[in-house]
């Protein structure tokens, strides 16, 4: 198929940036979206132009690097997939495709489609961990009984790959789905109880500091999340936060 | 935000319950209005709480909207909001502003004259008279004579319905309640409330407009 691509080009963080238009012939429906981008870059290189910078790593939907806002949606029109798992058969011959970086104050653009998502790392550092004694007498995790239902929910939350699609989709650029997944995976387990209070307060504080917006429950994040992280996690985090704010240490 | 919203939802129900009586029996409406207008607890406790609640709600709403806009300092060239969220949920500020405009009209229509008569002119006659002499129902009917006002009133309630279709369940999620019950029975109740209560207010307005007493 033949496609018109409108791609965000920006030389550096300080450059203003603009949309540029390219045409690509011979795109196969079997290609993944990133393979299509590779073809575009080969074409640009052969024309002695600067290739489009974009993030990617695993190309199998597990690393969360491939951030692209495609035709107005993070990771494009398909559901439950990352950009690397999106196939060109989802598009039609003659389509125009808009490709932009994830937009949020907390995710500044580094170059072209590459954004800086280290804000997520700093949120994790603020509380996304448990402290265990690893000095040789570590208790086997399986020795602590956990109800199956809780274990399942914690595992579901832990499948978040930190891709940032939730932020990119949200009209408020809110990071609540990501943070709530990271809070929930521990809040549901006995291992996470010790630091529960500090965790939720510190992570939410860091989230606000990074400039992410406030949740107004539109649900866009849940729809766009490639891992199907549920809004239930946001409600759980709200509960944890209320509890933590009302009690004293 | 969510707490003030829930408070407003309860207030709205109570307001509706009183208004609907005006359709069935003028005397009941007069008696209830008389009670609300003269009872010191209603006037000096609930009324200030309500005023505070409304002001708090829309002020917080504006602050929230401004902050959230700032969180995406560079906009998308193409943003397909319809793909993943309802129009109502994305436009709470517009439905809210429409309600606010209506509240302005509502104050000029009912509240200001009432407070003026009672507290500024010191005229408590309408409230003191026997049931037959109460003026509330007559005033109400009089207000709904003007078709422009009735139209504005109806449109405002359509916006209120939009606001609540998202807001009702949103407030529960904000408070941390998301479970089988809130997604099932409560969700159904929220939709029913959000459509039926505003529709009810509209019907009351139309009833008084078209019904020649
Ligand atoms: C006075 C004018 C009003 C304005 C400017 C306004 C504005 C807003 C805004 C901006 C939001 C938050 C945005 C969001 O959640 O997406 C909101 C939420 C809400 N509003 Fe209003 N509103 C007004 C009146 C009302 C009234 C009269 C009611 C109820 C009878 C109401 C019920 C709600 C509810 C239930 C929520 C959801 C709260 C939450 O999710 O925590 N609002 N409003
Ligand atoms: S919650 Fe979903 S969309 Fe958000 S970062 Fe995690 S995997 Fe990505
Ligand atoms: S490249 Fe790893 S998830 Fe897409």
Coordinates of C-alpha atoms and ligand atoms in Angstrom, one line a residue:
Chain A
X1 CA 0.0 0.0 0.0
X2 CA 0.9 3.6 -0.4
X3 CA 0.9 5.9 2.6
X4 CA 1.3 9.6 3.5
X5 CA 3.1 10.0 6.8
X6 CA 3.0 13.3 8.8
X7 CA 5.8 12.9 11.3
X8 CA 6.9 15.3 14.1
X9 CA 10.5 16.4 13.5
X10 CA 12.4 18.1 16.2
X11 CA 16.2 18.4 16.1
X12 CA 16.7 18.7 19.9
X13 CA 14.9 19.5 23.1
X14 CA 15.3 23.2 22.5
X15 CA 14.2 23.1 18.8
X16 CA 10.6 24.2 18.2
X17 CA 9.8 21.3 15.9
X18 CA 7.2 20.9 13.1
X19 CA 5.2 18.2 11.2
X20 CA 6.8 17.0 8.0
X21 CA 5.2 15.0 5.3
X22 CA 6.6 11.9 3.6
X23 CA 5.2 9.4 1.1
X24 CA 6.0 5.7 1.3
X25 CA 5.2 3.2 -1.5
X26 CA 5.1 -0.6 -1.1
X27 CA 4.2 -0.9 2.5
X28 CA 3.1 -4.5 3.3
X29 CA 0.2 -5.3 5.6
X30 CA 2.4 -7.8 7.4
X31 CA 4.9 -5.2 8.5
X32 CA 4.8 -4.0 12.1
X33 CA 4.5 -0.2 12.5
X34 CA 8.2 -0.1 13.5
X35 CA 9.2 -2.0 10.4
X36 CA 7.3 0.6 8.4
X37 CA 9.3 3.3 10.2
X38 CA 12.6 1.4 9.4
X39 CA 11.6 1.5 5.7
X40 CA 10.9 5.2 6.0
X41 CA 14.3 5.7 7.6
X42 CA 16.1 3.7 4.9
X43 CA 14.4 5.9 2.3
X44 CA 15.5 9.0 4.2
X45 CA 19.1 7.8 4.5
X46 CA 19.2 7.0 0.8
X47 CA 18.0 10.5 0.1
X48 CA 20.8 11.8 2.4
X49 CA 18.3 13.1 4.9
X50 CA 18.3 12.7 8.7
X51 CA 16.4 9.6 9.7
X52 CA 13.5 9.9 12.2
X53 CA 14.6 9.1 15.8
X54 CA 12.2 6.9 17.7
X55 CA 12.5 4.7 20.8
X56 CA 12.3 0.9 20.6
X57 CA 14.0 -2.1 22.1
X58 CA 12.3 -5.5 22.5
X59 CA 9.9 -5.2 19.5
X60 CA 7.7 -7.8 21.2
X61 CA 5.5 -5.8 23.5
X62 CA 7.4 -6.2 26.8
X63 CA 9.8 -3.3 27.2
X64 CA 7.4 -0.4 26.7
X65 CA 9.9 1.7 24.8
X66 CA 8.1 2.2 21.5
X67 CA 6.2 5.4 22.4
X68 CA 4.4 6.9 19.4
X69 CA 1.1 8.8 19.2
X70 CA -0.5 7.5 16.0
X71 CA -3.5 9.1 14.4
X72 CA -4.4 10.7 17.7
X73 CA -4.0 7.6 19.9
X74 CA -1.0 6.2 21.8
X75 CA 0.2 3.0 20.0
X76 CA -2.3 3.7 17.3
X77 CA -5.9 2.4 16.7
X78 CA -5.5 -1.2 17.8
X79 CA -6.2 -2.3 21.4
X80 CA -4.0 -4.1 23.9
X81 CA -0.9 -3.7 21.8
X82 CA 2.2 -1.5 21.8
X83 CA 3.5 0.2 18.6
X84 CA 5.8 -2.6 17.8
X85 CA 2.9 -5.1 17.9
X86 CA 0.7 -2.9 15.7
X87 CA 0.4 -4.2 12.1
X88 CA 0.2 -2.2 9.0
X89 CA -2.9 -4.2 8.0
X90 CA -4.8 -2.0 10.4
X91 CA -4.4 0.8 7.8
X92 CA -5.6 1.2 4.3
X93 CA -4.0 2.1 1.0
X94 CA -3.9 5.8 0.6
X95 CA -4.2 6.6 4.3
X96 CA -2.6 9.6 5.9
X97 CA -1.0 8.7 9.2
X98 CA -0.1 11.3 11.9
X99 CA 2.9 10.3 14.0
X100 CA 3.7 12.4 17.0
X101 CA 5.7 12.0 20.2
X102 CA 3.8 11.3 23.5
X103 CA 2.9 14.8 24.8
X104 CA 3.0 15.7 28.4
X105 CA 4.8 18.3 30.5
X106 CA 6.3 15.3 32.4
X107 CA 7.6 13.7 29.1
X108 CA 9.7 16.4 27.4
X109 CA 10.8 15.7 23.8
X110 CA 14.5 14.8 23.4
X111 CA 14.4 14.4 19.6
X112 CA 11.8 13.7 17.0
X113 CA 9.6 11.0 18.5
X114 CA 11.8 10.3 21.5
X115 CA 10.6 11.5 24.8
X116 CA 12.3 11.5 28.2
X117 CA 10.3 9.2 30.5
X118 CA 12.7 9.3 33.5
X119 CA 9.9 11.0 35.5
X120 CA 8.5 7.4 35.8
X121 CA 11.8 6.2 37.2
X122 CA 11.8 9.0 39.8
X123 CA 8.3 8.1 40.8
X124 CA 9.4 4.5 41.3
X125 CA 12.4 5.6 43.3
X126 CA 10.1 7.5 45.6
X127 CA 8.4 4.4 46.8
X128 CA 8.0 1.6 44.2
X129 CA 10.0 -1.0 46.2
X130 CA 9.9 -3.1 49.3
X131 CA 12.8 -3.5 51.8
X132 CA 13.8 -7.0 52.5
X133 CA 16.7 -8.4 54.5
X134 CA 18.9 -10.1 51.9
X135 CA 21.7 -10.9 54.3
X136 CA 21.4 -14.7 53.9
X137 CA 18.3 -15.3 56.0
X138 CA 15.8 -14.1 53.4
X139 CA 12.4 -15.8 54.0
X140 CA 11.0 -17.7 51.0
X141 CA 8.2 -15.6 49.5
X142 CA 6.1 -18.7 49.1
X143 CA 6.2 -19.3 52.8
X144 CA 3.8 -16.3 53.3
X145 CA 0.3 -17.4 52.4
X146 CA -1.5 -15.0 50.0
X147 CA -5.1 -15.4 48.9
X148 CA -5.2 -16.4 45.2
X149 CA -7.5 -13.6 44.4
X150 CA -5.1 -11.0 45.8
X151 CA -2.1 -12.6 44.2
X152 CA -3.9 -12.5 40.8
X153 CA -4.8 -8.8 41.2
X154 CA -1.2 -8.0 42.3
X155 CA 0.1 -9.8 39.3
X156 CA -2.2 -8.1 36.9
X157 CA -1.0 -4.7 38.3
X158 CA 2.6 -5.8 38.0
X159 CA 2.2 -6.4 34.2
X160 CA 2.5 -2.6 33.7
X161 CA 5.5 -2.0 31.4
X162 CA 5.8 1.7 32.2
X163 CA 5.2 2.7 28.6
X164 CA 3.4 5.9 29.4
X165 CA 0.5 5.4 27.0
X166 CA -1.8 6.2 29.8
X167 CA -0.3 9.6 30.2
X168 CA -0.2 10.2 26.5
X169 CA -3.9 9.3 26.1
X170 CA -5.2 11.2 29.1
X171 CA -6.6 14.7 28.3
X172 CA -5.0 15.8 31.6
X173 CA -1.7 14.0 30.9
X174 CA -2.3 12.3 34.3
X175 CA 0.0 9.4 35.3
X176 CA -2.5 7.9 37.7
X177 CA -2.9 4.5 36.0
X178 CA 0.9 3.9 36.0
X179 CA 1.4 5.0 39.6
X180 CA -1.7 3.2 40.8
X181 CA -0.4 0.0 39.1
X182 CA 2.9 0.3 40.9
X183 CA 1.2 1.1 44.2
X184 CA -1.3 -1.7 43.8
X185 CA 1.2 -4.5 43.1
X186 CA 2.5 -4.0 46.6
X187 CA -0.6 -2.8 48.4
X188 CA -2.2 -6.2 47.7
X189 CA 0.6 -8.3 49.1
X190 CA 1.8 -8.8 52.7
X191 CA 5.3 -7.9 51.7
X192 CA 4.1 -4.5 50.7
X193 CA 2.3 -3.6 53.9
X194 CA 5.2 -2.4 55.9
X195 CA 5.9 0.6 53.7
X196 CA 2.4 1.0 52.4
X197 CA 1.7 4.4 53.9
X198 CA 4.9 6.1 52.9
X199 CA 4.8 4.5 49.5
X200 CA 1.5 5.9 48.4
X201 CA 2.2 9.4 49.8
X202 CA 5.7 9.7 48.4
X203 CA 4.8 8.3 44.9
X204 CA 1.8 10.6 44.6
X205 CA 3.9 13.6 45.7
X206 CA 6.6 12.8 43.2
X207 CA 4.0 12.3 40.4
X208 CA 2.6 15.8 41.1
X209 CA 6.2 17.3 41.2
X210 CA 6.9 15.9 37.8
X211 CA 4.0 18.0 36.4
X212 CA 1.5 15.2 35.5
X213 CA -2.1 16.3 35.6
X214 CA -5.0 15.2 37.9
X215 CA -7.3 12.3 37.2
X216 CA -10.8 13.2 36.2
X217 CA -11.8 9.5 35.6
X218 CA -12.4 9.7 31.9
X219 CA -11.0 6.2 31.5
X220 CA -9.0 6.9 28.4
X221 CA -5.9 5.3 30.1
X222 CA -7.5 2.0 30.6
X223 CA -8.7 1.8 27.0
X224 CA -5.3 2.6 25.6
X225 CA -3.1 0.6 28.1
X226 CA -1.4 -2.2 26.1
X227 CA -1.5 -4.4 29.2
X228 CA -5.1 -3.8 30.2
X229 CA -4.3 -2.3 33.6
X230 CA -7.7 -1.6 35.2
X231 CA -9.2 1.6 36.6
X232 CA -9.8 -0.4 39.8
X233 CA -6.1 0.2 40.6
X234 CA -6.7 4.0 40.6
X235 CA -9.6 3.6 43.0
X236 CA -7.4 1.4 45.2
X237 CA -4.7 4.0 45.2
X238 CA -7.2 6.7 46.1
X239 CA -8.3 4.5 49.0
X240 CA -4.7 3.9 50.1
X241 CA -4.0 7.6 49.8
X242 CA -7.0 8.6 51.8
X243 CA -6.2 6.0 54.5
X244 CA -2.5 7.2 54.6
X245 CA -3.5 10.8 54.8
X246 CA -5.9 10.3 57.6
X247 CA -3.8 8.1 59.8
X248 CA -0.6 9.2 61.6
X249 CA 2.7 7.3 61.3
Chain B
X1 CA -14.3 17.9 44.5
X2 CA -16.0 14.5 44.9
X3 CA -17.4 15.3 48.3
X4 CA -18.8 18.6 47.2
X5 CA -20.3 16.9 44.2
X6 CA -21.9 14.2 46.3
X7 CA -23.4 16.9 48.5
X8 CA -24.8 18.7 45.5
X9 CA -26.3 15.4 44.2
X10 CA -28.2 15.0 47.5
X11 CA -29.3 18.7 47.5
X12 CA -30.5 18.3 43.9
X13 CA -32.7 15.3 44.9
X14 CA -34.2 17.3 47.8
X15 CA -34.8 20.3 45.5
X16 CA -36.5 18.1 43.0
X17 CA -38.7 16.4 45.6
X18 CA -40.1 19.8 46.7
X19 CA -40.5 21.2 43.1
X20 CA -42.4 18.2 41.9
X21 CA -45.1 18.8 44.5
X22 CA -45.9 22.1 42.7
X23 CA -47.3 20.1 39.8
X24 CA -49.7 18.1 42.0
X25 CA -50.8 20.4 44.8
X26 CA -50.1 24.1 45.1
X27 CA -50.7 24.0 48.9
X28 CA -48.2 21.3 49.5
X29 CA -45.6 23.2 47.5
X30 CA -46.4 26.4 49.5
X31 CA -46.2 24.6 52.8
X32 CA -42.8 23.0 52.0
X33 CA -41.5 26.3 50.6
X34 CA -42.7 28.1 53.7
X35 CA -40.9 25.6 55.9
X36 CA -37.7 25.9 53.9
X37 CA -37.9 29.6 53.8
X38 CA -38.5 30.2 57.5
X39 CA -36.9 27.3 59.3
X40 CA -33.8 28.7 61.0
X41 CA -31.8 25.5 60.6
X42 CA -32.4 25.5 56.9
X43 CA -31.8 29.2 56.5
X44 CA -28.8 29.7 58.7
X45 CA -27.1 26.3 58.6
X46 CA -28.0 24.4 55.4
X47 CA -28.2 27.5 53.2
X48 CA -24.6 28.7 53.9
X49 CA -23.3 25.2 53.6
X50 CA -24.9 24.9 50.2
X51 CA -23.6 28.2 49.0
X52 CA -20.1 27.3 50.2
X53 CA -20.4 23.8 48.5
X54 CA -21.4 25.3 45.2
X55 CA -18.7 27.9 45.2
X56 CA -16.1 25.4 46.4
X57 CA -17.2 23.0 43.7
X58 CA -16.9 25.3 40.7
X59 CA -13.8 27.1 42.0
X60 CA -12.0 23.7 42.4
X61 CA -13.4 22.7 39.0
X62 CA -11.7 25.8 37.4
X63 CA -8.4 25.2 39.2
X64 CA -8.4 21.6 38.2
X65 CA -9.1 22.5 34.5
X66 CA -6.3 25.1 34.4
X67 CA -3.8 22.8 36.0
X68 CA -4.7 19.9 33.8
X69 CA -4.4 22.0 30.7
X70 CA -0.9 23.1 31.8
X71 CA 0.1 19.4 32.2
X72 CA 0.2 19.1 28.4
X73 CA 2.0 22.3 27.5
X74 CA 2.4 21.3 23.8
X75 CA -0.7 20.1 22.3
X76 CA -1.1 17.2 19.8
X77 CA -1.6 18.0 16.2
X78 CA -4.1 15.2 16.0
X79 CA -5.8 14.0 19.2
X80 CA -8.6 11.5 18.9
X81 CA -10.4 11.9 22.2
X82 CA -13.5 10.1 21.1
X83 CA -11.5 6.9 20.6
X84 CA -11.0 6.3 24.3
X85 CA -13.3 8.5 26.4
X86 CA -16.8 9.8 26.3
X87 CA -17.6 13.4 25.2
X88 CA -19.3 14.0 28.6
X89 CA -16.2 13.1 30.6
X90 CA -13.9 15.3 28.5
X91 CA -16.2 18.4 28.6
X92 CA -17.1 18.6 32.3
X93 CA -15.9 22.2 32.3
X94 CA -18.3 23.2 29.5
X95 CA -21.3 21.4 31.0
X96 CA -20.3 22.9 34.4
X97 CA -20.1 26.4 32.9
X98 CA -23.5 26.0 31.4
X99 CA -24.8 25.0 34.8
X100 CA -23.1 28.0 36.4
X101 CA -24.7 30.4 33.9
X102 CA -28.0 28.8 34.8
X103 CA -27.3 29.2 38.5
X104 CA -26.8 32.9 37.8
X105 CA -30.2 33.2 36.2
X106 CA -31.7 31.1 38.9
X107 CA -30.4 33.4 41.6
X108 CA -31.7 36.5 39.9
X109 CA -35.1 34.8 39.4
X110 CA -35.8 33.2 42.8
X111 CA -33.1 33.7 45.4
X112 CA -32.3 37.4 45.2
X113 CA -36.0 38.5 45.2
X114 CA -36.7 36.1 48.1
X115 CA -33.8 37.4 50.2
X116 CA -34.6 40.9 49.2
X117 CA -38.2 40.7 50.3
X118 CA -37.4 39.0 53.5
X119 CA -34.2 40.5 54.7
X120 CA -33.7 43.8 53.0
X121 CA -37.2 45.1 52.8
X122 CA -38.1 43.3 55.9
X123 CA -41.3 42.1 54.4
X124 CA -42.3 38.7 55.9
X125 CA -45.9 39.0 55.0
X126 CA -45.9 36.3 52.3
X127 CA -44.3 34.0 54.7
X128 CA -46.5 34.8 57.7
X129 CA -49.9 34.5 56.1
X130 CA -52.1 31.5 56.4
X131 CA -51.6 28.7 53.9
X132 CA -54.1 30.4 51.5
X133 CA -52.0 33.6 51.4
X134 CA -48.7 32.0 50.6
X135 CA -47.2 33.5 47.5
X136 CA -44.6 30.8 46.4
X137 CA -46.7 28.9 44.0
X138 CA -48.1 32.0 42.3
X139 CA -44.6 33.4 41.9
X140 CA -43.3 30.1 40.5
X141 CA -46.1 29.9 37.9
X142 CA -45.5 33.5 37.0
X143 CA -41.7 32.8 36.4
X144 CA -42.5 30.1 33.9
X145 CA -44.7 32.3 31.7
X146 CA -41.8 33.6 29.6
X147 CA -40.9 31.1 26.8
X148 CA -37.3 32.3 26.6
X149 CA -36.8 31.6 30.3
X150 CA -38.4 28.2 30.0
X151 CA -36.2 27.4 27.0
X152 CA -33.0 28.4 28.9
X153 CA -34.1 26.4 31.9
X154 CA -34.7 23.3 29.8
X155 CA -31.3 23.6 28.0
X156 CA -29.5 24.1 31.3
X157 CA -30.9 20.8 32.6
X158 CA -29.7 19.0 29.5
X159 CA -26.3 20.2 30.4
X160 CA -26.8 19.1 34.0
X161 CA -27.7 15.6 32.7
X162 CA -24.4 15.5 30.7
X163 CA -22.5 16.7 33.7
X164 CA -24.0 14.0 35.9
X165 CA -23.7 11.2 33.4
X166 CA -20.0 11.4 34.0
X167 CA -19.8 13.0 37.4
X168 CA -22.0 10.7 39.4
X169 CA -19.9 7.6 39.1
X170 CA -16.7 9.6 38.8
X171 CA -17.1 10.9 42.3
X172 CA -17.3 7.3 43.6
X173 CA -14.1 6.4 41.7
X174 CA -12.4 9.5 43.2
X175 CA -13.3 8.4 46.7
X176 CA -11.8 5.0 46.0
X177 CA -15.0 3.0 45.5
X178 CA -14.7 0.8 42.4
X179 CA -16.2 -2.6 42.8
X180 CA -18.9 -5.0 41.5
X181 CA -21.6 -2.8 43.1
X182 CA -20.4 0.6 41.8
X183 CA -19.9 -0.8 38.4
X184 CA -23.2 -2.6 38.3
X185 CA -26.2 -1.4 40.4
X186 CA -24.7 2.0 41.2
X187 CA -23.8 2.7 37.6
X188 CA -27.4 1.9 36.6
X189 CA -28.8 4.1 39.4
X190 CA -26.4 6.9 38.3
X191 CA -27.6 6.8 34.7
X192 CA -31.2 6.8 35.8
X193 CA -30.7 9.6 38.3
X194 CA -28.7 11.7 35.7
X195 CA -31.4 11.4 33.1
X196 CA -34.6 11.3 35.2
X197 CA -34.0 14.1 37.7
X198 CA -33.0 16.7 35.0
X199 CA -35.9 15.4 32.9
X200 CA -38.2 15.9 35.9
X201 CA -37.2 19.5 36.3
X202 CA -37.8 20.1 32.6
X203 CA -41.2 18.5 32.9
X204 CA -42.1 20.7 35.8
X205 CA -41.1 23.8 33.9
X206 CA -43.0 22.8 30.8
X207 CA -46.0 21.8 32.9
X208 CA -46.3 25.3 34.4
X209 CA -45.6 26.9 31.1
X210 CA -48.3 25.2 29.2
X211 CA -50.8 24.6 31.9
X212 CA -53.1 27.6 32.2
X213 CA -53.9 27.7 35.9
Ligands
LIG1 C1 -21.8 25.6 39.3 C2 -21.3 25.1 38.2 C3 -20.5 23.9 38.1 C4 -19.2 23.8 37.5 C5 -18.4 25.0 36.9 C6 -18.8 22.5 37.6 C7 -17.6 22.0 37.2 C8 -17.1 20.7 37.4 C9 -15.8 20.3 37.0 C10 -14.7 21.1 36.3 C11 -15.7 19.0 37.5 C12 -14.4 18.1 37.5 C13 -14.1 17.6 36.1 C14 -14.2 16.1 36.0 O1 -14.4 15.3 36.9 O2 -14.1 15.7 34.8 C15 -16.9 18.6 38.1 C16 -17.2 17.4 38.7 C17 -18.4 17.0 39.2 N1 -19.5 17.8 39.3 FE1 -19.6 19.7 38.7 N2 -19.8 21.7 38.2 C18 -20.8 22.5 38.5 C19 -22.0 22.2 39.1 C20 -22.4 20.9 39.5 C21 -23.7 20.5 40.1 C22 -24.8 21.5 40.3 C23 -23.6 19.2 40.3 C24 -24.6 18.2 40.9 C25 -25.8 18.4 41.2 C26 -22.3 18.7 40.0 C27 -21.8 17.4 40.1 C28 -20.5 17.0 39.8 C29 -20.0 15.7 40.0 C30 -20.8 14.5 40.6 C31 -18.7 15.7 39.7 C32 -17.7 14.5 39.7 C33 -16.7 14.7 40.9 C34 -15.5 13.8 40.9 O3 -15.3 13.0 39.9 O4 -14.8 13.8 41.9 N3 -21.6 19.8 39.5 N4 -17.7 19.7 38.1
LIG2 S1 -0.5 1.5 33.1 FE1 -0.5 0.6 31.0 S2 -0.4 2.4 29.7 FE2 0.3 3.1 31.7 S3 2.5 2.8 31.7 FE3 1.6 0.9 32.6 S4 1.4 -0.4 30.8 FE4 1.7 1.6 30.0
LIG3 S1 9.7 -2.1 21.5 FE1 9.5 -3.1 23.4 S2 7.3 -2.9 23.7 FE2 7.5 -2.1 21.7

